[in-house]
mmCIF file of N, CA and C in Angstrom:
data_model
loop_
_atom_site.group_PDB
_atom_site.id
_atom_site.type_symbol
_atom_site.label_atom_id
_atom_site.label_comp_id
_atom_site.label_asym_id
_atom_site.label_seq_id
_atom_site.Cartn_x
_atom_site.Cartn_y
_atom_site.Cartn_z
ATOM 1 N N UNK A 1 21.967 1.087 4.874
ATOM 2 C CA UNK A 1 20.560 1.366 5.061
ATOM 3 C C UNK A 1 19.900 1.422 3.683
ATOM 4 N N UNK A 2 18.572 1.061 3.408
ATOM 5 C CA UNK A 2 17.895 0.494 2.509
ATOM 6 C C UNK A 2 17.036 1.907 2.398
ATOM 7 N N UNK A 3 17.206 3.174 1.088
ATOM 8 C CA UNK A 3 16.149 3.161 0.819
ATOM 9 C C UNK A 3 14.588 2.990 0.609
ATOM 10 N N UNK A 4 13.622 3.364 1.415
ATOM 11 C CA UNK A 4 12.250 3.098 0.926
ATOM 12 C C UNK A 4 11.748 4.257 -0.139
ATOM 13 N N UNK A 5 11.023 3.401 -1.372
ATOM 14 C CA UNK A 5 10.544 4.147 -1.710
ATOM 15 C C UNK A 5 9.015 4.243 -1.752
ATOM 16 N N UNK A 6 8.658 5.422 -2.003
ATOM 17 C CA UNK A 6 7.304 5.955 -1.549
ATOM 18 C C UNK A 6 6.089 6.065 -2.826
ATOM 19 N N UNK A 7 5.106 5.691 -2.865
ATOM 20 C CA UNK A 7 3.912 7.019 -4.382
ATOM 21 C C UNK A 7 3.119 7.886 -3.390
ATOM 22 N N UNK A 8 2.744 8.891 -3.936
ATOM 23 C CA UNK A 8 1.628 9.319 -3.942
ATOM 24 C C UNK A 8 0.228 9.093 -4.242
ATOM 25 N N UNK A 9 -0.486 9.180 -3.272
ATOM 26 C CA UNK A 9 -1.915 8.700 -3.390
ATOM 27 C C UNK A 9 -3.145 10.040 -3.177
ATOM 28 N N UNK A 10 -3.685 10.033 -3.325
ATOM 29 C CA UNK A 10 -4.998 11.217 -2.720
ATOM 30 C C UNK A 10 -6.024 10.402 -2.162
ATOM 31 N N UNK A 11 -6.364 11.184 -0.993
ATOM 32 C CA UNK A 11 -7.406 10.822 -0.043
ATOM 33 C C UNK A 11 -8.603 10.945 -0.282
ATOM 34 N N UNK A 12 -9.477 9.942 -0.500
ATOM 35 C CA UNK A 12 -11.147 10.458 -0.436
ATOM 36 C C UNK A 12 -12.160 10.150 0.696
ATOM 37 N N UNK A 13 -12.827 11.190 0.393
ATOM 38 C CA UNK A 13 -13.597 10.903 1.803
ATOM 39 C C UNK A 13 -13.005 12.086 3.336
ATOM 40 N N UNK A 14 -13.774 11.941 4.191
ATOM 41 C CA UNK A 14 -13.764 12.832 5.578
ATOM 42 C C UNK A 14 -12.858 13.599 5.478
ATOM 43 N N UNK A 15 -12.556 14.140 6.488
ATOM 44 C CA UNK A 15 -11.878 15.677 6.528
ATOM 45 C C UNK A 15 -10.681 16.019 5.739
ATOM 46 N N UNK A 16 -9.990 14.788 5.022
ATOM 47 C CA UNK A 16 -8.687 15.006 4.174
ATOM 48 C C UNK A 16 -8.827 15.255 2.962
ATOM 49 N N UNK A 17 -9.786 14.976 2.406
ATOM 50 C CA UNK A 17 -10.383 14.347 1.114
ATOM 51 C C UNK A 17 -9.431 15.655 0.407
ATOM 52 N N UNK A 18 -8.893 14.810 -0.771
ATOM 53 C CA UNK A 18 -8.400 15.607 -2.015
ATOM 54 C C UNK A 18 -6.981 16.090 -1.303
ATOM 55 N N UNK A 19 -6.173 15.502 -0.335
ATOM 56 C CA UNK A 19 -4.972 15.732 0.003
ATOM 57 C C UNK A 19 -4.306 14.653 -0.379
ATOM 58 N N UNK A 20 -3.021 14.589 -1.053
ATOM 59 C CA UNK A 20 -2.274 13.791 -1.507
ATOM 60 C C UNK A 20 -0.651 13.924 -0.507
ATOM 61 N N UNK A 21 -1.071 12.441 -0.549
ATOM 62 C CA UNK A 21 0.015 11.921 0.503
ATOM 63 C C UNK A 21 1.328 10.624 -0.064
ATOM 64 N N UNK A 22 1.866 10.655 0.811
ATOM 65 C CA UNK A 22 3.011 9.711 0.367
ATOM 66 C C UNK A 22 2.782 8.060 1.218
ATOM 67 N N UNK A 23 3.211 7.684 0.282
ATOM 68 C CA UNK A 23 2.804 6.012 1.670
ATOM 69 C C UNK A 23 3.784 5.003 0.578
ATOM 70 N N UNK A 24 3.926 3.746 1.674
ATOM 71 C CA UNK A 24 4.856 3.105 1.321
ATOM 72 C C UNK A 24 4.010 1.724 0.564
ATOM 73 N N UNK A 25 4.346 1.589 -0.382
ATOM 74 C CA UNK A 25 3.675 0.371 -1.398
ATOM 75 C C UNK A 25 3.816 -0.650 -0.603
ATOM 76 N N UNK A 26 5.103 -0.837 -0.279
ATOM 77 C CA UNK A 26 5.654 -2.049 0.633
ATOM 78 C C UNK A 26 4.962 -2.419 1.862
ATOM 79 N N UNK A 27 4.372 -1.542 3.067
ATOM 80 C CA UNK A 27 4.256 -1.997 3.814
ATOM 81 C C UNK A 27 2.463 -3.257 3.906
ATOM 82 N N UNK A 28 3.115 -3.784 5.189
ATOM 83 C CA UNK A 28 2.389 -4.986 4.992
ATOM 84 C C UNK A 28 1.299 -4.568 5.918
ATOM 85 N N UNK A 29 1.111 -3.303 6.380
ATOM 86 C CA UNK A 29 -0.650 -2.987 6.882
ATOM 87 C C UNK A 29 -0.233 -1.388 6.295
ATOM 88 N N UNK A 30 -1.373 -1.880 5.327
ATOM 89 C CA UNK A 30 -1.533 -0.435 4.383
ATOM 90 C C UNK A 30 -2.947 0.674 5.288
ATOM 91 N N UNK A 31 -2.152 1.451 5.826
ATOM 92 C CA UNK A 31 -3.619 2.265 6.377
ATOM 93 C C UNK A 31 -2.174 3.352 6.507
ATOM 94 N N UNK A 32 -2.904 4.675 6.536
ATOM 95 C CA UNK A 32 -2.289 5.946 7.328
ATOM 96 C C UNK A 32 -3.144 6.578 8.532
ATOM 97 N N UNK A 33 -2.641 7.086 9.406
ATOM 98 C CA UNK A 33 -3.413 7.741 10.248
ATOM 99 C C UNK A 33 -2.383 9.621 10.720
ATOM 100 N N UNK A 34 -3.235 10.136 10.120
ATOM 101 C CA UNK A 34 -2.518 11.579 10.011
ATOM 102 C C UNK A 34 -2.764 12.431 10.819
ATOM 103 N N UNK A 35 -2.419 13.300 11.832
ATOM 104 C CA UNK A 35 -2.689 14.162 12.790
ATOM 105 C C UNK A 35 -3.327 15.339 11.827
ATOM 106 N N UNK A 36 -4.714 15.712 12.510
ATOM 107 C CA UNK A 36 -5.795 16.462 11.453
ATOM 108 C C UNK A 36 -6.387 17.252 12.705
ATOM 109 N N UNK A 37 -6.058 18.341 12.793
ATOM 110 C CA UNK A 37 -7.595 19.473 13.252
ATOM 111 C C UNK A 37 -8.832 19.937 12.924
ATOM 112 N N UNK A 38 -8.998 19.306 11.796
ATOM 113 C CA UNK A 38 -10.213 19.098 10.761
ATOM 114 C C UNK A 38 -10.999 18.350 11.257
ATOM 115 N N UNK A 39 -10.835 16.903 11.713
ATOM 116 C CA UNK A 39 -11.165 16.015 11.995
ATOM 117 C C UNK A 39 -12.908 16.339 13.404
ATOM 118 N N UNK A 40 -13.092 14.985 13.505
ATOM 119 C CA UNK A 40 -13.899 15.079 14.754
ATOM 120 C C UNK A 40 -13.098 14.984 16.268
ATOM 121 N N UNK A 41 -12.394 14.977 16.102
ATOM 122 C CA UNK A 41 -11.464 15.182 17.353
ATOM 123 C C UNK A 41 -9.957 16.253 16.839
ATOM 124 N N UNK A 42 -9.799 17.237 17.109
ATOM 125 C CA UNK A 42 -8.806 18.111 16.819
ATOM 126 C C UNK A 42 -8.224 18.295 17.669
ATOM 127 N N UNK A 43 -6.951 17.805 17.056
ATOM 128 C CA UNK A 43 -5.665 17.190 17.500
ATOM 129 C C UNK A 43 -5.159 15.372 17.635
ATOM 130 N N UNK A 44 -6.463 14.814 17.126
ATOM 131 C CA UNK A 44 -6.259 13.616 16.589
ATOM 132 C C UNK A 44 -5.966 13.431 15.674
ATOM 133 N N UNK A 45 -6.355 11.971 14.898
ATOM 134 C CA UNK A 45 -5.502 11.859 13.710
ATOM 135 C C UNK A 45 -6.644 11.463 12.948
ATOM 136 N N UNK A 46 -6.521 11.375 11.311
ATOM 137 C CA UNK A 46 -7.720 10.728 10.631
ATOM 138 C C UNK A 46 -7.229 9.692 9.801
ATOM 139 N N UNK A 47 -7.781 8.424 9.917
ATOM 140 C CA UNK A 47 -7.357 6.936 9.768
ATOM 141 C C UNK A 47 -7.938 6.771 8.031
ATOM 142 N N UNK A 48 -6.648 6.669 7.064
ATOM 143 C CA UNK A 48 -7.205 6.177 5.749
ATOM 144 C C UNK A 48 -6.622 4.960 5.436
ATOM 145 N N UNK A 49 -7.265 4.093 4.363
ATOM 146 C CA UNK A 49 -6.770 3.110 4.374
ATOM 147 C C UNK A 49 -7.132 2.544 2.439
ATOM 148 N N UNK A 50 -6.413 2.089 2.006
ATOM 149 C CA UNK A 50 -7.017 1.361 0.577
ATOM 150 C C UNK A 50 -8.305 0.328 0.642
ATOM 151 N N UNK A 51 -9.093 0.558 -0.344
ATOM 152 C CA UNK A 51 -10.609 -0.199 -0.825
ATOM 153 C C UNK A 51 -10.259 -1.642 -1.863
ATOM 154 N N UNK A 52 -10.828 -2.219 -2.104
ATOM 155 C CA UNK A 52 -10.418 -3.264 -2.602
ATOM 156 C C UNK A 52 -9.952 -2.960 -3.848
ATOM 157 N N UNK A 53 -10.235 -1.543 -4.513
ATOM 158 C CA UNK A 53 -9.847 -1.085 -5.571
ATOM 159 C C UNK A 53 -8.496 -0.458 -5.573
ATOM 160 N N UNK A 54 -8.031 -0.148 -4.150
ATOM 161 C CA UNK A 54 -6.808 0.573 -4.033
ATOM 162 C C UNK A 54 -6.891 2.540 -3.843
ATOM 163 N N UNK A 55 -8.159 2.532 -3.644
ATOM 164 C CA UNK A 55 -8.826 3.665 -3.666
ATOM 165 C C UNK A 55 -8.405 4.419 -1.938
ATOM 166 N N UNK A 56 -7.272 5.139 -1.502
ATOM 167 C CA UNK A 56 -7.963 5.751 -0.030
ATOM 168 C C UNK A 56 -8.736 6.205 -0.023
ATOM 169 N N UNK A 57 -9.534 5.350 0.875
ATOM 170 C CA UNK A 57 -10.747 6.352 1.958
ATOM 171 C C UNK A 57 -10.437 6.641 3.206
ATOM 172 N N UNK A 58 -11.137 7.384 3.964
ATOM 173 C CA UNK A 58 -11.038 7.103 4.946
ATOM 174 C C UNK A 58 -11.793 6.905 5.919
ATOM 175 N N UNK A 59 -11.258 6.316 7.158
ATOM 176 C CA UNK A 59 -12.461 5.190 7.800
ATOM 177 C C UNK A 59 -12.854 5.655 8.884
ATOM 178 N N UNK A 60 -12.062 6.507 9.584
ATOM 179 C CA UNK A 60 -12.561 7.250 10.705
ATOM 180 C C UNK A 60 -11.762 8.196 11.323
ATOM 181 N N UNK A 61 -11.988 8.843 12.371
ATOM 182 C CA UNK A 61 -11.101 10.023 12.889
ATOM 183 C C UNK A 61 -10.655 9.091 14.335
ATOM 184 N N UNK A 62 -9.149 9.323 14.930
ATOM 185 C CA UNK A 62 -9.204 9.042 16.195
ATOM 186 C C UNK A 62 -9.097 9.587 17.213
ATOM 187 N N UNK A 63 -9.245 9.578 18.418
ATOM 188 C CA UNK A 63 -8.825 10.763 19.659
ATOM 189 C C UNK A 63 -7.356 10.859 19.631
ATOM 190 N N UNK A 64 -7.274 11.666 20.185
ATOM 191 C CA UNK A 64 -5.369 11.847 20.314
ATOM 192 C C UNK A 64 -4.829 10.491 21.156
ATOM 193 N N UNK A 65 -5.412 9.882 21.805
ATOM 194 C CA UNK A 65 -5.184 8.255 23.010
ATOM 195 C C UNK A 65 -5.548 7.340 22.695
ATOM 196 N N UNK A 66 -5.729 7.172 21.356
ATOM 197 C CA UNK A 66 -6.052 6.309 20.969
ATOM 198 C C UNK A 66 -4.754 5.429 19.854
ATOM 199 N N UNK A 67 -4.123 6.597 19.562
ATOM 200 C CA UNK A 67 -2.829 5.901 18.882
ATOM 201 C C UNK A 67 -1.775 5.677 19.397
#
């Protein structure tokens, strides 16, 4: 089994903003979606994703049925 390795990034923007997270460089659809009670739906998740700069933002909150 193959090791992945991970960086750290920080979130800007909606309910996460300024939380630093782990994500995989590698993968080939770069977005996270994190289970958040913060959010506009609590107990959903909040969807971040890189800017053309490599910057997370994030793009929206989802319902819990939606993922």
């Amino acid at each position: 089994m193959t090791e992945r390795s991970t960086v750290d990034v920080e979130l800007h923007g909606g309910p996460l903003d300024g939380w630093v997270v782990p994500v995989d460089p590698a993968d080939p659809d770069p977005w996270i979606a994190i289970i958040s009670d913060h959010g506009q739906h609590p107990g959903g998740r909040s969807l971040y994703a890189p800017d053309t700069h490599g910057v997370w933002r994030w793009v929206r909150d989802l319902r819990p049925d939606e993922l």
